[in-house]
Coordinates of C-alpha atoms in Angstrom, one line a residue:
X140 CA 32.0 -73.9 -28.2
X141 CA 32.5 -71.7 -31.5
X142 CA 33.5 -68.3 -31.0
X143 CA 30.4 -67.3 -33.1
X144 CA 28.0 -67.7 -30.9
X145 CA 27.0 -64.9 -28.9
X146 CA 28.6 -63.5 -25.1
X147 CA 25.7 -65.2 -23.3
X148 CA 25.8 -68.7 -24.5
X149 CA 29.3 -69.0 -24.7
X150 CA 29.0 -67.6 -20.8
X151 CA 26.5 -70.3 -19.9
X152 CA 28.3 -73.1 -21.7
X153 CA 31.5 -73.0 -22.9
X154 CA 33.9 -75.8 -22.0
X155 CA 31.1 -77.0 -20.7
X156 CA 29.3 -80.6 -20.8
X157 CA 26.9 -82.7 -18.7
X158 CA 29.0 -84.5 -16.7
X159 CA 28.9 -88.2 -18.9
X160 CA 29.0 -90.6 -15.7
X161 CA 25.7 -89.2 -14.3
X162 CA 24.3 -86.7 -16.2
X163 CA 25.5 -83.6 -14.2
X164 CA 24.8 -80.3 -15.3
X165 CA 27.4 -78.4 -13.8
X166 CA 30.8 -79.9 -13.7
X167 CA 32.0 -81.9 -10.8
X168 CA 34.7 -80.8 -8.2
X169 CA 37.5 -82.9 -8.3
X170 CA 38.5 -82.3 -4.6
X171 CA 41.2 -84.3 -5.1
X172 CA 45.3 -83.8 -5.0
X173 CA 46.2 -87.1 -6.6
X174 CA 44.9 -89.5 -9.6
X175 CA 45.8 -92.9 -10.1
X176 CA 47.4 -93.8 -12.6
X177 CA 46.8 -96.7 -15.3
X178 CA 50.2 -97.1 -15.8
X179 CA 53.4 -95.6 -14.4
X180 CA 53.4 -92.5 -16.4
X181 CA 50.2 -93.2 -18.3
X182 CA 47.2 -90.9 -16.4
X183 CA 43.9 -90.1 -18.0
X184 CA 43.2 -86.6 -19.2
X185 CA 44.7 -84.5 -22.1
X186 CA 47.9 -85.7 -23.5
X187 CA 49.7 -82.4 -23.1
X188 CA 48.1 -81.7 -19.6
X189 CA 47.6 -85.6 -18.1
X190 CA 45.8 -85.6 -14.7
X191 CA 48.4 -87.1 -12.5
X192 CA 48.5 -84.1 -9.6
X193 CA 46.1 -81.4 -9.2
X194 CA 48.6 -78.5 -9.0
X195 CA 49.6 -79.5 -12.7
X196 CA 46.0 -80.2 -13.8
X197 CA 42.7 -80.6 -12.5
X198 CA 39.5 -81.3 -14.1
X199 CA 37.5 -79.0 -13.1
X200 CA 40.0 -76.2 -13.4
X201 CA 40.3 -77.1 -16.6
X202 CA 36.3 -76.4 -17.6
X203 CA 36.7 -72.9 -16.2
X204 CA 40.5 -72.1 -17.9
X205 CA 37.9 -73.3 -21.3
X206 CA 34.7 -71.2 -20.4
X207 CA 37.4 -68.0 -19.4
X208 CA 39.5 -68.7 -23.1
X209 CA 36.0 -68.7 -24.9
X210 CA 34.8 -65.0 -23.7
X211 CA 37.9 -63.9 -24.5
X212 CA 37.7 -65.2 -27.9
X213 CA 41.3 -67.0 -27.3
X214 CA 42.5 -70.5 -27.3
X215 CA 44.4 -70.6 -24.1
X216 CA 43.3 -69.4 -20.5
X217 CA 45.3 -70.3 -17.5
X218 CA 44.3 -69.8 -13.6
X219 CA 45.8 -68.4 -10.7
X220 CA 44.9 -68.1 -7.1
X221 CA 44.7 -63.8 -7.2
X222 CA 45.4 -61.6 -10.2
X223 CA 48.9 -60.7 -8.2
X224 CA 49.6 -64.4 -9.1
X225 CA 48.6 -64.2 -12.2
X226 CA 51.2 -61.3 -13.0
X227 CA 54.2 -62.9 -10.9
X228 CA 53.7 -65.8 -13.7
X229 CA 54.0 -63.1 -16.8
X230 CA 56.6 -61.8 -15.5
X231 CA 58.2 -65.0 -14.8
X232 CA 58.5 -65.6 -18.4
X233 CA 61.6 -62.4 -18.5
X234 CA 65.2 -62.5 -17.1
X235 CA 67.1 -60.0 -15.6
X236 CA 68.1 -57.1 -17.9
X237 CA 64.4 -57.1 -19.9
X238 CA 62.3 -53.6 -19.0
X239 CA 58.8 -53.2 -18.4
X240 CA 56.5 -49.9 -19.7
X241 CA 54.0 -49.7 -16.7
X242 CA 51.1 -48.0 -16.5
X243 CA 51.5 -45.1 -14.3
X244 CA 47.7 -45.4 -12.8
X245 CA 47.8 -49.2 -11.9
X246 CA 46.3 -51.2 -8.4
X247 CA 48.8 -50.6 -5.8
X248 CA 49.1 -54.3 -5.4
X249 CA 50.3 -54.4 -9.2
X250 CA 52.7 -51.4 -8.4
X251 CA 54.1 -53.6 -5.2
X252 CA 55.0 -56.7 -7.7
X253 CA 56.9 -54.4 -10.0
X254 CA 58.5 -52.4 -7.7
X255 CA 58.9 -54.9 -4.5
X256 CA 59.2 -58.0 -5.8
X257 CA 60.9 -58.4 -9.5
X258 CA 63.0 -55.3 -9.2
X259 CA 65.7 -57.0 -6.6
X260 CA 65.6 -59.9 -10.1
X261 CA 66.9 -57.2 -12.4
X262 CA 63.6 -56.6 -14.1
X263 CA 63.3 -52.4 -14.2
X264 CA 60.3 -50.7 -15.7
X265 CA 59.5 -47.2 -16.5
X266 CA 56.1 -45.9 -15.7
X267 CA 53.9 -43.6 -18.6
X268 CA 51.0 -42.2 -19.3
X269 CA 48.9 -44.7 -21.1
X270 CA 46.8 -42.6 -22.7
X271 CA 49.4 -40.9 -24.5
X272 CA 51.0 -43.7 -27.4
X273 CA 54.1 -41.3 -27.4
X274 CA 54.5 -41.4 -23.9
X275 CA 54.8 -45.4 -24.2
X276 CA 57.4 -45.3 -26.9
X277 CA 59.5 -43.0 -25.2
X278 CA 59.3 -44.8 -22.0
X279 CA 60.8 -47.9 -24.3
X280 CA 64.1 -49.2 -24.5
X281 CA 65.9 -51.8 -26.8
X282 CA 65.7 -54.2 -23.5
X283 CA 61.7 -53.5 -23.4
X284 CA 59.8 -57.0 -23.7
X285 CA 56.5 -55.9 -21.9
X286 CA 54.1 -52.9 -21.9
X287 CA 51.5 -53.5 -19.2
X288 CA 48.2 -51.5 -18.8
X289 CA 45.3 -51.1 -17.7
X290 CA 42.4 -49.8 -19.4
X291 CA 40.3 -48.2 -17.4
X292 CA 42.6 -47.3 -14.8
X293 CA 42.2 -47.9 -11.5
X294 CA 41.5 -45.6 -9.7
X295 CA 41.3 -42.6 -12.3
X296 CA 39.7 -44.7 -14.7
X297 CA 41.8 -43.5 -17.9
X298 CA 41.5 -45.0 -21.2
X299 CA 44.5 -46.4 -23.7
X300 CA 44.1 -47.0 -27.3
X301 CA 44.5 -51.2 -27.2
X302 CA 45.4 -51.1 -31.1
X303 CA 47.4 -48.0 -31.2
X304 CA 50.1 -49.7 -28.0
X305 CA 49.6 -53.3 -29.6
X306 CA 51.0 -51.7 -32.9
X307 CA 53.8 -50.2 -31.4
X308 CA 54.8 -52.9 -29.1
X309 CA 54.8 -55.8 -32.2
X310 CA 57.0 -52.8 -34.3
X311 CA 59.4 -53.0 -31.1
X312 CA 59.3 -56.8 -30.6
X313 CA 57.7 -56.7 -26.9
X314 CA 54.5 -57.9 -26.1
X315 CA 51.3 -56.0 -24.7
X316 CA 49.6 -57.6 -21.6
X317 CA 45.9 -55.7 -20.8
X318 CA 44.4 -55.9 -17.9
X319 CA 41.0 -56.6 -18.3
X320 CA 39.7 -56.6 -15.1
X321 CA 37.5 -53.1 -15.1
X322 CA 35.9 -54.0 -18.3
X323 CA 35.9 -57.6 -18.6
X324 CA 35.3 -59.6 -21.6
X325 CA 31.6 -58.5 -22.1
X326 CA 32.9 -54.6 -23.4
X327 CA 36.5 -55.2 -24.2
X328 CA 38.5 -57.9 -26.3
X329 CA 42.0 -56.2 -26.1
X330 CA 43.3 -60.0 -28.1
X331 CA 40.9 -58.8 -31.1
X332 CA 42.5 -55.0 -30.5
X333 CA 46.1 -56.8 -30.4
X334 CA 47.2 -57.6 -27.3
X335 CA 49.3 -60.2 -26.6
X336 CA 48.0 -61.5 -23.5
X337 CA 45.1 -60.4 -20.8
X338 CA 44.8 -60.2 -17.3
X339 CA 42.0 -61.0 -15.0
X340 CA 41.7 -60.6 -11.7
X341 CA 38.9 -62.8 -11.2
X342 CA 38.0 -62.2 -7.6
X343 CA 36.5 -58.8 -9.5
X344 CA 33.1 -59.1 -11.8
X345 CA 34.0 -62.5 -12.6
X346 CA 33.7 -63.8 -9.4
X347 CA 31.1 -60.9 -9.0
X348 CA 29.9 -62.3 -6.0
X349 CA 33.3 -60.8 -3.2
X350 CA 33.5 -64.8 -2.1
X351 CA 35.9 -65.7 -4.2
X352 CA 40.2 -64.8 -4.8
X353 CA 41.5 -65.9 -8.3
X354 CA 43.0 -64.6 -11.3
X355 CA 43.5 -65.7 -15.3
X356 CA 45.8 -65.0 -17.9
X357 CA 44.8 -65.8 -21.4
X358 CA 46.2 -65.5 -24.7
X359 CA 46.7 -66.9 -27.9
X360 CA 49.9 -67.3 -28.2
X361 CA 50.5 -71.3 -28.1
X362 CA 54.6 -70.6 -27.2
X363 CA 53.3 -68.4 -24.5
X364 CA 50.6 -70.0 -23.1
X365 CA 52.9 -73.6 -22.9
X366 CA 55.4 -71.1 -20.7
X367 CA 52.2 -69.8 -18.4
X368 CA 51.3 -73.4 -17.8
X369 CA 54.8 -74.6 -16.4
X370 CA 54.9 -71.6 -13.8
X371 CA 51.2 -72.2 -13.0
X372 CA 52.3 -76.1 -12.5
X373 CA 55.8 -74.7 -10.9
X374 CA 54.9 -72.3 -8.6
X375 CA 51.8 -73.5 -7.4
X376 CA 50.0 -70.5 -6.9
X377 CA 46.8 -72.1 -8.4
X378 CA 43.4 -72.0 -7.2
X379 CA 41.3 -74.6 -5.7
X380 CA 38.7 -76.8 -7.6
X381 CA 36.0 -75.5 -5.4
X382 CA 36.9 -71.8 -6.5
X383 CA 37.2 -72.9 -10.1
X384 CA 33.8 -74.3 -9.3
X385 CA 32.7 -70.9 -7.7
X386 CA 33.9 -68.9 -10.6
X387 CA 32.1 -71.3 -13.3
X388 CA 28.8 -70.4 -11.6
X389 CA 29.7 -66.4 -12.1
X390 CA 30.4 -66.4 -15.2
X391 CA 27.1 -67.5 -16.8
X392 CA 25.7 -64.6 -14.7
X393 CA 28.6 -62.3 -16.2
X394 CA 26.8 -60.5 -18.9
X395 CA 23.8 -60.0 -17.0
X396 CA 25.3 -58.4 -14.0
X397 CA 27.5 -56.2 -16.2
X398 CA 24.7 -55.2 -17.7
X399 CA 23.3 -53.6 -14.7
X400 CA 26.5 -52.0 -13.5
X401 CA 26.4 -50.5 -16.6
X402 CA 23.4 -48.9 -16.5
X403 CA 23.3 -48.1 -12.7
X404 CA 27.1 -46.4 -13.0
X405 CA 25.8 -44.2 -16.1
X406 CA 22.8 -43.0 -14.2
X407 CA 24.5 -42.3 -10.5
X408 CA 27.7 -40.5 -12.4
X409 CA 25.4 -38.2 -14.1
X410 CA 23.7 -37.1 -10.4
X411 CA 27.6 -36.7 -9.1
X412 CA 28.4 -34.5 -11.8
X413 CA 25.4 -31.7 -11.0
X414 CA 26.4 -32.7 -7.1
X415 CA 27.3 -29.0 -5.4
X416 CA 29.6 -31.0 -3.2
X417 CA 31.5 -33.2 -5.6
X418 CA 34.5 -31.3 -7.3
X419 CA 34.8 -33.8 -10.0
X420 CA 33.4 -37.3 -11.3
X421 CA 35.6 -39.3 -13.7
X422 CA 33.3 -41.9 -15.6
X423 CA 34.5 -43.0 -19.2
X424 CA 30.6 -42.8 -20.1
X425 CA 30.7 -39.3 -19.3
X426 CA 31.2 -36.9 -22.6
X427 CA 33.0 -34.8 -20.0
X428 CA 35.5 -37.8 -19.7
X429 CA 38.8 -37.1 -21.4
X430 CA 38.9 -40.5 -23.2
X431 CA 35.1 -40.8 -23.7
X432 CA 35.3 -40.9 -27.6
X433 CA 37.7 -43.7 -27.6
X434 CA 36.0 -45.8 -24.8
X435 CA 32.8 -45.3 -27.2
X436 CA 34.5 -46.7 -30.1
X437 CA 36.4 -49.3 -28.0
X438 CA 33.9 -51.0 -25.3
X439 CA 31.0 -51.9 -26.5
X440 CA 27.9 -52.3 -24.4
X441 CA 28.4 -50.0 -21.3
X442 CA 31.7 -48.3 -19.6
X443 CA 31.9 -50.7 -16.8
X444 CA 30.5 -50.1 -12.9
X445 CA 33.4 -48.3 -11.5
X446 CA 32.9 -44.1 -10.7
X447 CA 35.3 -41.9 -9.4
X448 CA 34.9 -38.5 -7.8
X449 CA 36.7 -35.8 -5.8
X450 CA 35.0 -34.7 -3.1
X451 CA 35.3 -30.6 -2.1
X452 CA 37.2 -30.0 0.6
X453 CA 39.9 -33.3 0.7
X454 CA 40.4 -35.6 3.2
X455 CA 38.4 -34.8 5.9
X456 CA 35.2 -34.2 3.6
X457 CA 35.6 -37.2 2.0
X458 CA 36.8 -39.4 4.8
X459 CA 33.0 -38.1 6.1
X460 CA 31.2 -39.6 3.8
X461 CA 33.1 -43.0 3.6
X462 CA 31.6 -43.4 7.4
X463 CA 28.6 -42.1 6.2
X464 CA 27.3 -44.4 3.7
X465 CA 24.8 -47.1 4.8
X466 CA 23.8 -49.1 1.5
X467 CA 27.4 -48.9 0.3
X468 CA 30.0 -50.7 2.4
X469 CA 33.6 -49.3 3.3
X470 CA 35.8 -51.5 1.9
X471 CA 38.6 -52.4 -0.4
X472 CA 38.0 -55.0 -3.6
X473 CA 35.3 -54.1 -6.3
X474 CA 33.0 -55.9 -9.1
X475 CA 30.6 -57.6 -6.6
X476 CA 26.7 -57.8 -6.9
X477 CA 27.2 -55.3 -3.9
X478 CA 28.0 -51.9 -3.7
X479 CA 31.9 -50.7 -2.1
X480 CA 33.5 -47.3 -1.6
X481 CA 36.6 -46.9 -0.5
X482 CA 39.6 -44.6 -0.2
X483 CA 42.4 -45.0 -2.9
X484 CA 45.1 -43.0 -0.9
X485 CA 44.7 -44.7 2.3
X486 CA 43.1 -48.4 0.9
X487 CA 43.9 -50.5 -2.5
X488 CA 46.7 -47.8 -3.6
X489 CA 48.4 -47.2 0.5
X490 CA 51.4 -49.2 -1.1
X491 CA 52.3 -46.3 -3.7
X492 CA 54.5 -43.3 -2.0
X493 CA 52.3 -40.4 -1.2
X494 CA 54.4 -38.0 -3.1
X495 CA 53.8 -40.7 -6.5
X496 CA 50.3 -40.8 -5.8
X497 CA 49.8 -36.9 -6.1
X498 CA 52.0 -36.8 -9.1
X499 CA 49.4 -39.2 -10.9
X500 CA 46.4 -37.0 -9.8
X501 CA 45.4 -39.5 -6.7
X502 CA 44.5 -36.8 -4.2
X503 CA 43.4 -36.9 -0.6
X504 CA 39.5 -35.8 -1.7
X505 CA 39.6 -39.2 -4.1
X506 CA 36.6 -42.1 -3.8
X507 CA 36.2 -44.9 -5.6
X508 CA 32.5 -46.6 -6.3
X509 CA 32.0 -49.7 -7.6
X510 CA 28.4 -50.0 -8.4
X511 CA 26.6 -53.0 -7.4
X512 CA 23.2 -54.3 -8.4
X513 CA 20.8 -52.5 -6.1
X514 CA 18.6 -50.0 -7.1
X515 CA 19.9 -47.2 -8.0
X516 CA 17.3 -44.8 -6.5
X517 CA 18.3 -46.2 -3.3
X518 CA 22.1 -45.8 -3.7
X519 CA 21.8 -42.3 -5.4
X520 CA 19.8 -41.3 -1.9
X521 CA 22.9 -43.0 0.3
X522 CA 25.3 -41.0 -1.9
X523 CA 23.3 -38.1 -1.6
X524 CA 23.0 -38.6 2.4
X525 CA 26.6 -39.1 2.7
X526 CA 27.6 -36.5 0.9
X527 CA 25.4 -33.6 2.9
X528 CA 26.8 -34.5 6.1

């Protein structure tokens, strides 16, 4: 489907066809590992991605890896079981000796890859302040091939000037990977800002519904995208037609739900901020927000459904109203038509030593929200409730 058309439609239908054998509306699943083949050698399907084993290619994987490119107003998507899987592949594409600029407010699960998993390979990174374009050069090296970031942070919600990295990193041959998984395509296209290549994970708003794990890379870079493809079909770590068939349903639901996050997460971060017991709400829609003039000029729509604030008082205070909550469920994950809470420090960023997570401003008194679809009456009163006790 042409890139011209607008968010919603492309949502609803792109890559997208009645299915020509019966007349299908949404696309089968191919629940299938195997294809026969006409021929040896000769399998139906694309030339360059023939359907001969599902881990290479599958049908209906391939409708959602369309639909995913199309939002992103790219040519190439590729899917992964988790978003972790999806950044293994990237980083697949180095050798020992290349440097990474990280982030230094990143999931702790993206902090575990780096520093866990592709360090004992000889890949080092430095970590920087993404809001601060000098603090990513200097963190470069002549061996740098990758900046990753996020934008907004999670969990401090920070913003980074897409074009202002993407320029530096083509004047310093690397490439600039976004991860797009706070915003999502419906208020931010980091490839029309200059990024290289963006990150989803998927199990997030475009799943949107906290039943399904997967992740996306997509870019258009054809030299890159052909290397994405061989570790998908390499590794393995791809997800399964029934997912891809989960995630085609959310995503034709995408803008609307985003929508409301938006609008809910604007109106509850406003109530935190005149809260007497809240020490401090960081929401990029917030004029108080360091960033919020950039994320004005660089999301459009909304700032996303994610809120975070310090509660007064630290961990005990704030571990009271985690129990507290009764609309709002304890637990780790976000982007869901549900509302979650949960404790950075001790949940999603446990992984990141206790002396790091301080440095980067991740303190014992620090919540997460990620705003669901409710009313937002009701989840200002839970808030409220939790927050008296």
């Amino acid at each position: 489907m042409p890139h011209r058309h607008g968010f919603g439609t492309r949502a609803v239908h792109a890559g997208q066809h009645p299915d020509p054998t019966t007349g299908a509306v949404m696309p089968p699943i191919y629940m299938t590992s195997t294809f026969a083949q006409e021929s040896p050698g000769v399998s139906k399907g694309p030339p360059d991605m023939p359907y001969d084993y599902s881990r290479a290619a599958n049908p209906t994987r391939t409708v959602l890896e369309a639909n995913l490119a199309s939002l992103e107003h790219s040519t190439h998507a590729i899917a992964f079981s988790s978003g972790c899987a999806a950044l293994a592949a990237l980083l697949h594409t180095l050798q020992s000796g290349d440097h990474v600029v990280l982030g230094d407010d990143v999931y702790g699960g993206t902090f575990r890859v780096f520093e866990r998993v592709f360090k004992q390979f000889g890949i080092g990174y430095t970590q920087a302040d993404v809001t601060d374009v000098s603090a990513v050069e200097r963190a470069m090296t002549p061996a740098t091939k990758l900046v990753w970031l996020e934008t907004p942070t999670n969990p401090l919600l920070k913003i980074a000037d897409i074009a202002a990295i993407a320029k530096l990193t083509r004047s310093r041959g690397a490439r600039l990977a976004v991860d797009n998984t706070f915003a999502t395509p419906y208020l931010q296209a980091p490839l029309a800002l200059g990024a290289d290549v963006v990150c989803h994970s998927a199990t997030k708003y475009l799943g949107g519904h906290s039943d399904i794990i997967g992740g996306a890379l997509i870019t258009s870079d054809d030299a890159l995208a052909k290397d994405l493809h061989f570790y998908q079909k390499a590794v393995g770590a791809v997800p399964s037609p029934f997912d891809c068939f989960l995630l085609l349903r959310s995503t034709k639901t995408l803008h609307l739900r985003m929508a409301r996050h938006c609008e809910s997460a604007m109106h509850i971060a406003r109530h935190l901020e005149k809260h007497t017991s809240v020490e401090h709400v960081i929401y990029p829609g917030l004029a108080s927000h360091p960033q919020h003039d950039l994320a004005k000029r660089q999301m459009c729509g909304g700032y996303g459904g994610m809120i975070s604030l310090v509660v007064k008082g630290g961990l005990g205070p704030a571990k009271r109203v985690l129990e507290r909550v009764e609309i709002f469920t304890l637990a780790e994950s976000l982007g869901g038509v549900e509302s979650l809470i949960e404790h950075p420090g001790i949940m999603t960023h446990a992984s990141i030593p206790a002396d790091l997570r301080a440095a980067r401003g991740i303190h014992d008194g620090l919540i997460r929200l990620s705003i669901g679809v409710e009313d937002p009456a009701d989840l200002i009163a839970d808030l409220d409730q939790a927050l008296a006790g």
